[in-house]
Coordinates of C-alpha atoms in Angstrom, one line a residue:
E23 CA 19.3 -30.6 -3.5
S24 CA 22.0 -28.9 -5.9
R25 CA 23.3 -26.0 -5.2
V26 CA 25.9 -23.7 -6.3
G27 CA 28.7 -21.3 -5.5
S28 CA 30.1 -18.9 -7.0
I29 CA 33.9 -16.8 -5.6
K30 CA 36.2 -15.1 -7.9
L31 CA 39.8 -15.5 -7.2
P32 CA 42.7 -12.3 -8.2
E33 CA 44.8 -13.5 -11.2
S34 CA 48.2 -13.7 -8.4
F35 CA 45.5 -16.4 -6.7
A36 CA 44.9 -17.5 -9.4
V37 CA 47.6 -18.8 -10.2
K38 CA 49.0 -20.3 -7.4
V39 CA 45.0 -22.2 -8.0
R40 CA 45.3 -23.9 -11.3
G41 CA 48.5 -24.9 -10.1
W42 CA 47.5 -27.0 -7.4
L43 CA 44.7 -28.3 -9.9
G44 CA 47.6 -29.7 -12.6
N45 CA 46.7 -26.1 -14.7
N46 CA 43.4 -27.9 -16.5
E47 CA 42.1 -25.2 -17.7
E48 CA 38.6 -27.3 -17.5
L49 CA 39.4 -28.0 -13.7
F50 CA 39.5 -23.5 -13.0
A51 CA 36.9 -23.1 -14.7
E52 CA 34.8 -25.1 -12.6
T53 CA 35.9 -23.1 -9.1
K54 CA 34.2 -19.4 -10.8
T55 CA 30.6 -21.9 -9.7
Q56 CA 30.7 -25.0 -8.2
L57 CA 28.5 -27.5 -7.9
V58 CA 27.8 -29.3 -4.3
F59 CA 24.8 -31.7 -3.9
S60 CA 23.2 -31.8 -0.3
I61 CA 21.2 -35.4 0.1
F62 CA 19.7 -35.9 3.8
N63 CA 18.5 -39.0 4.6
K64 CA 14.7 -37.9 6.6
Y65 CA 14.4 -40.9 9.1
T66 CA 18.0 -41.8 10.2
H67 CA 19.4 -38.2 9.6
E68 CA 22.4 -38.4 7.7
S69 CA 23.1 -36.3 5.8
T70 CA 26.1 -36.0 3.4
L71 CA 27.8 -32.8 0.9
F72 CA 29.5 -33.7 -2.0
S73 CA 31.2 -31.9 -4.3
K74 CA 33.5 -33.0 -6.4
L75 CA 36.2 -30.9 -6.4
R76 CA 37.4 -30.9 -2.6
S77 CA 38.6 -33.3 -3.9
K78 CA 41.9 -31.5 -6.2
R79 CA 42.8 -29.6 -2.2
P80 CA 46.7 -29.4 -2.4
G81 CA 48.0 -32.0 0.5
L82 CA 45.4 -34.7 0.0
T83 CA 47.7 -37.6 -1.9
G84 CA 51.2 -37.7 -0.5
D85 CA 54.2 -39.2 -2.4
G86 CA 54.7 -42.8 -3.1
D87 CA 53.4 -46.1 -3.7
P88 CA 51.1 -46.8 -1.2
H89 CA 52.0 -51.2 -2.1
E90 CA 55.4 -49.6 -0.6
Y91 CA 54.4 -47.8 1.8
A92 CA 52.6 -50.8 3.7
E93 CA 55.1 -53.5 3.1
K94 CA 58.3 -51.4 3.6
L95 CA 55.9 -50.9 7.3
A96 CA 55.3 -54.6 7.5
K97 CA 58.3 -55.9 7.4
D98 CA 59.6 -52.3 10.0
T99 CA 57.3 -54.0 12.2
A100 CA 57.2 -57.6 12.6
A101 CA 60.5 -58.7 14.1
T102 CA 59.0 -56.6 17.5
C103 CA 54.9 -57.3 16.8
D104 CA 53.1 -58.7 19.8
F105 CA 50.2 -60.0 18.1
C106 CA 52.8 -62.3 16.2
R107 CA 53.5 -63.9 19.2
Y108 CA 50.0 -63.9 21.0
S109 CA 50.8 -66.3 23.2
E110 CA 52.9 -64.9 26.1
M111 CA 52.4 -60.8 23.9
T112 CA 48.2 -61.1 24.7
A113 CA 45.6 -60.9 27.6
S114 CA 43.0 -63.5 27.2
D115 CA 38.9 -63.3 27.7
V116 CA 37.5 -65.5 30.3
F117 CA 36.8 -68.1 28.8
G118 CA 40.0 -67.9 27.2
K119 CA 42.2 -67.7 23.4
L120 CA 40.1 -69.4 20.4
E121 CA 42.0 -70.8 18.1
S122 CA 41.5 -71.2 14.1
K123 CA 43.6 -71.9 11.3
H124 CA 44.1 -68.3 9.9
A125 CA 43.2 -66.7 12.8
V126 CA 43.0 -66.4 16.7
A127 CA 40.7 -64.6 19.7
V128 CA 42.0 -62.2 22.0
S129 CA 41.2 -60.0 25.2
N130 CA 41.6 -56.7 24.0
A131 CA 43.6 -55.0 27.1
F132 CA 42.9 -51.7 27.2
K133 CA 38.1 -53.0 27.0
Y134 CA 36.3 -50.1 26.1
E135 CA 33.2 -53.0 26.9
A136 CA 32.8 -55.9 29.3
F137 CA 33.6 -57.8 26.2
H138 CA 35.4 -56.8 23.8
G139 CA 38.4 -58.9 22.0
L140 CA 41.1 -59.0 19.4
I141 CA 40.5 -60.8 15.7
L142 CA 43.9 -61.1 14.5
L143 CA 44.9 -62.9 11.8
R144 CA 47.8 -65.2 12.2
K145 CA 49.0 -63.3 8.6
H146 CA 52.0 -60.0 10.0
S147 CA 51.3 -58.5 6.5
P148 CA 47.8 -55.9 6.7
L149 CA 48.2 -56.4 2.5
H150 CA 48.0 -60.3 1.5
F151 CA 45.2 -62.1 3.5
N152 CA 43.1 -64.0 0.8
E153 CA 39.5 -65.1 0.6
E154 CA 40.2 -69.0 2.9
E155 CA 41.7 -66.3 5.6
F156 CA 39.5 -63.5 5.2
L157 CA 36.8 -66.1 6.1
D158 CA 38.6 -67.7 8.9
M159 CA 39.2 -64.7 10.6
M160 CA 34.9 -63.9 10.8
G161 CA 34.4 -67.8 11.5
L162 CA 36.1 -67.8 14.6
L163 CA 34.7 -63.5 15.4
G164 CA 31.5 -65.6 15.3
Q165 CA 32.3 -68.3 17.9
W166 CA 33.8 -65.0 20.1
Y167 CA 30.4 -64.9 19.6
K168 CA 28.7 -66.9 20.6
R169 CA 31.2 -68.0 23.5
A170 CA 31.0 -64.5 25.1
H171 CA 27.3 -64.8 24.9
A172 CA 27.7 -68.3 26.6
V173 CA 29.6 -66.7 29.8
D174 CA 26.7 -63.4 30.2
N175 CA 23.2 -63.7 27.8
R176 CA 22.7 -60.1 28.3
F177 CA 25.8 -59.5 26.2
R178 CA 23.4 -60.1 22.5
F179 CA 24.7 -57.2 20.1
P180 CA 27.8 -57.4 18.6
N181 CA 30.2 -54.7 17.0
L182 CA 33.2 -54.3 15.4
N183 CA 35.4 -52.4 14.0
W184 CA 38.2 -52.6 12.2
D185 CA 40.8 -49.7 11.5
M186 CA 43.8 -50.6 9.1
L187 CA 47.1 -49.1 9.5
P188 CA 47.7 -46.2 11.0
R189 CA 46.4 -43.9 8.8
A190 CA 43.4 -45.4 10.0
S191 CA 44.5 -45.6 13.8
A192 CA 45.8 -49.1 13.8
S193 CA 48.1 -49.1 17.1
Q194 CA 49.2 -52.1 15.3
V195 CA 50.8 -52.6 11.9
H196 CA 49.1 -56.7 12.1
P197 CA 45.7 -56.6 10.7
H198 CA 43.0 -57.0 13.5
A199 CA 39.4 -56.1 14.5
Q200 CA 37.6 -55.2 18.2
A201 CA 34.9 -57.3 18.7
A202 CA 32.7 -56.3 21.1
L203 CA 28.9 -58.1 22.7
A204 CA 26.8 -54.7 23.9
P205 CA 23.8 -55.5 26.1
S206 CA 20.3 -54.1 25.9
H207 CA 21.1 -52.5 22.4
S208 CA 23.8 -51.8 20.6
Y209 CA 26.2 -48.6 20.5
G210 CA 24.8 -44.9 19.3
L211 CA 24.6 -44.4 15.6
M212 CA 23.7 -47.6 14.8
E213 CA 20.8 -47.9 17.8
H214 CA 19.8 -44.6 16.1
I215 CA 19.5 -45.6 12.1
H216 CA 17.7 -49.1 13.9
L217 CA 15.3 -46.6 16.0
S218 CA 14.9 -45.1 12.9
A219 CA 14.4 -48.0 10.8
L220 CA 12.2 -49.1 13.6
E221 CA 9.2 -46.3 12.7
F222 CA 10.2 -46.3 9.3
Q223 CA 8.8 -49.8 9.3
R224 CA 5.6 -48.4 11.2
K225 CA 5.4 -44.8 8.9
H226 CA 5.4 -47.3 6.2
S227 CA 3.0 -50.8 6.3
G228 CA 5.2 -52.6 7.6
L229 CA 7.5 -52.5 4.9
N230 CA 11.1 -53.2 6.1
Y231 CA 13.9 -50.2 5.8
F232 CA 16.3 -52.3 4.9
V233 CA 14.8 -53.9 1.8
A234 CA 13.9 -50.6 0.6
L235 CA 17.2 -48.6 1.3
Q236 CA 18.3 -51.3 -1.3
E237 CA 15.5 -50.3 -3.0
L238 CA 16.3 -46.7 -3.8
H239 CA 20.0 -47.2 -4.2
N240 CA 19.1 -50.1 -6.7
V241 CA 17.7 -47.9 -8.7
F242 CA 19.5 -45.6 -8.9
G243 CA 22.4 -48.1 -10.6
L244 CA 24.4 -48.6 -7.4
A245 CA 23.3 -51.6 -6.2
T246 CA 24.9 -55.2 -6.7
S247 CA 24.0 -58.5 -5.0
F248 CA 25.1 -61.8 -4.3
G249 CA 24.4 -64.5 -3.4
N250 CA 22.0 -63.9 0.1
A251 CA 24.0 -60.2 0.4
T252 CA 23.9 -56.6 -1.7
A253 CA 26.5 -54.5 -1.4
I254 CA 25.4 -50.6 -1.8
A255 CA 27.7 -47.4 -3.1
Y256 CA 25.5 -45.3 0.0
L257 CA 24.0 -42.1 -1.2
T258 CA 24.8 -41.0 2.6
P259 CA 28.8 -41.7 3.3
K260 CA 30.8 -40.8 5.8
K261 CA 33.6 -40.9 4.0
D262 CA 35.0 -41.4 0.7
F263 CA 33.8 -44.2 -1.6
E264 CA 31.7 -45.6 0.8
V265 CA 30.5 -49.4 0.7
I266 CA 27.2 -50.9 2.5
V267 CA 27.2 -54.7 2.5
L268 CA 24.2 -56.2 3.6
S269 CA 22.5 -59.6 4.5
R270 CA 19.5 -60.1 6.6
V271 CA 21.7 -62.5 9.0
P272 CA 26.0 -63.3 9.4
C273 CA 26.6 -65.8 6.1
R274 CA 29.5 -66.3 4.0
D275 CA 27.4 -64.9 0.9
F276 CA 28.0 -61.5 3.4
Y277 CA 31.4 -62.0 4.5
R278 CA 32.7 -63.1 1.5
L279 CA 31.8 -59.9 0.2
I280 CA 33.1 -58.0 2.6
Y281 CA 36.0 -60.1 0.8
F282 CA 35.8 -58.0 -2.5
V283 CA 35.1 -55.1 -0.9
L284 CA 38.5 -55.3 1.3
R285 CA 40.7 -56.8 -2.1
T286 CA 38.4 -54.0 -4.3
F287 CA 40.0 -50.6 -1.8
I288 CA 43.5 -52.4 -2.1
D289 CA 44.4 -54.2 -4.7
D290 CA 42.3 -52.2 -7.6
M291 CA 41.8 -48.8 -6.1
N292 CA 45.2 -48.2 -3.8
L293 CA 43.1 -47.9 -0.8
V294 CA 45.2 -49.6 1.7
A295 CA 43.2 -47.5 4.9
Y296 CA 40.9 -48.2 5.3
S297 CA 37.8 -48.2 7.9
M298 CA 35.3 -51.4 8.3
G299 CA 32.2 -50.5 11.4
M300 CA 30.2 -54.0 11.6
Y301 CA 27.1 -54.8 13.0
L302 CA 25.1 -57.6 13.2
P303 CA 21.4 -59.4 14.5
P304 CA 21.1 -59.9 18.1
V305 CA 23.6 -63.0 19.1
D306 CA 21.0 -65.4 20.5
H307 CA 18.2 -64.1 17.0
W308 CA 21.4 -65.7 14.2
D309 CA 19.2 -68.8 13.9
R310 CA 15.4 -66.6 14.2
P311 CA 15.6 -63.6 12.9
S312 CA 12.0 -61.5 14.2
S313 CA 11.4 -58.3 11.4
G314 CA 12.5 -55.6 14.6
D315 CA 16.0 -56.9 14.6
I316 CA 18.5 -54.9 12.1
P317 CA 20.4 -56.9 9.3
A318 CA 24.4 -58.2 9.0
M319 CA 25.4 -54.6 8.6
A320 CA 29.3 -53.6 7.2
R321 CA 30.3 -50.1 6.4
I322 CA 33.5 -49.7 4.5
I323 CA 35.3 -46.3 3.7
S324 CA 38.3 -45.3 2.7
R325 CA 40.4 -43.0 4.8
G326 CA 42.5 -41.7 2.4
S327 CA 45.9 -41.2 0.9
V328 CA 48.0 -43.4 3.4
T329 CA 50.8 -41.1 2.5
S330 CA 49.6 -38.3 3.5
S331 CA 50.1 -36.0 7.5
R332 CA 46.7 -34.9 6.7
S333 CA 43.9 -36.0 8.6
D334 CA 41.3 -37.0 6.2
I335 CA 38.3 -36.4 9.4
S336 CA 37.9 -32.1 9.9
A337 CA 35.2 -30.5 12.5
M338 CA 33.2 -30.7 10.3
E339 CA 32.6 -34.5 9.6
L340 CA 33.1 -34.2 13.8
F341 CA 29.9 -31.5 14.6
G342 CA 28.2 -31.3 11.1
A343 CA 27.8 -33.4 8.5
S344 CA 29.9 -35.4 6.3
Q345 CA 31.3 -33.7 3.1
V346 CA 33.2 -36.2 0.4
N347 CA 34.3 -35.9 -2.4
Q348 CA 33.8 -38.7 -4.5
D349 CA 31.6 -40.2 -7.0
P350 CA 30.4 -43.6 -5.8
Y351 CA 29.6 -44.6 -8.8
V352 CA 33.5 -44.7 -9.0
I353 CA 33.6 -47.7 -6.0
M354 CA 30.4 -49.5 -7.4
E355 CA 31.4 -50.2 -11.3
H356 CA 35.3 -51.2 -8.9
V357 CA 32.8 -52.9 -7.0
K358 CA 31.1 -54.7 -10.0
K359 CA 34.3 -55.8 -11.1
S360 CA 35.7 -57.2 -8.5
I361 CA 32.8 -59.6 -7.4
A362 CA 33.4 -60.4 -11.4
S363 CA 37.1 -61.0 -11.3
R364 CA 37.4 -62.9 -8.4
T365 CA 34.8 -65.6 -8.5
N366 CA 34.4 -65.9 -12.5
Q367 CA 31.0 -64.6 -12.8

């Protein structure tokens, strides 16, 4: 659904607005009749308002080079980093710490779930992890879920949250992801989507909601596949440039495609602050998924300019609808190029 909002600007204010828009007369003309798109998912009830002109508001870009900022932050924090000294400066789960070539799994000292761990890359830099290191980290994540489930098999539903850099709410610069295993069902938002998907399946003769979602985005040119995984530039994103990666079960293609999206953000678009939320099917169903399970699903968003002093979350996102200022076709084009360049396709 499209809507048009019209305004009148007094000349004194028009001068300032022109400055915000870089004295671009074409953009200034757009302020008079502003086009807004509203998309509402009638099954999951997700709602997003798209307004390209809002990306021109003052205070969103910040100063300085994002990579230089992240490099300096990494250098300044390395000497006192607890995660670099994980052996003596992190807690252990009841089943101990897990280690692999490039990653370590420890316990979170301040838990929000009975099984709540941290999956750390050994490397301190938030920018310079490669595909081998990332895949090793995800392999260790799978081991952590299985070990926690083996301790108490009531806990079956995996969740992973990864915030990169303080702009995205990370408490430490060192790359670390929050892993949790829940009993009974997935956490609120994902469980709502899961229940919505089951309703969709009942109303459409057994059609899988997530398959239909991928097909819909493909029709609009907002999807691309890589082996057994698919990435979509989501039509009802939580924030700018949201990409969802989907696969029936967690597999190598799923994690590789996530890596390509992350490198798209970091290397190709200079979006070094990001957040990722990942949900997986029940741990005990990875070898034999059922039709009622959620797929492996990772949602990745930009958290805006790493040097901006403004928060990217407002009351609108918290209590109303998501408001997004970026074109989803832009991120999908970048993701397609990222896959091609990083796989020589």
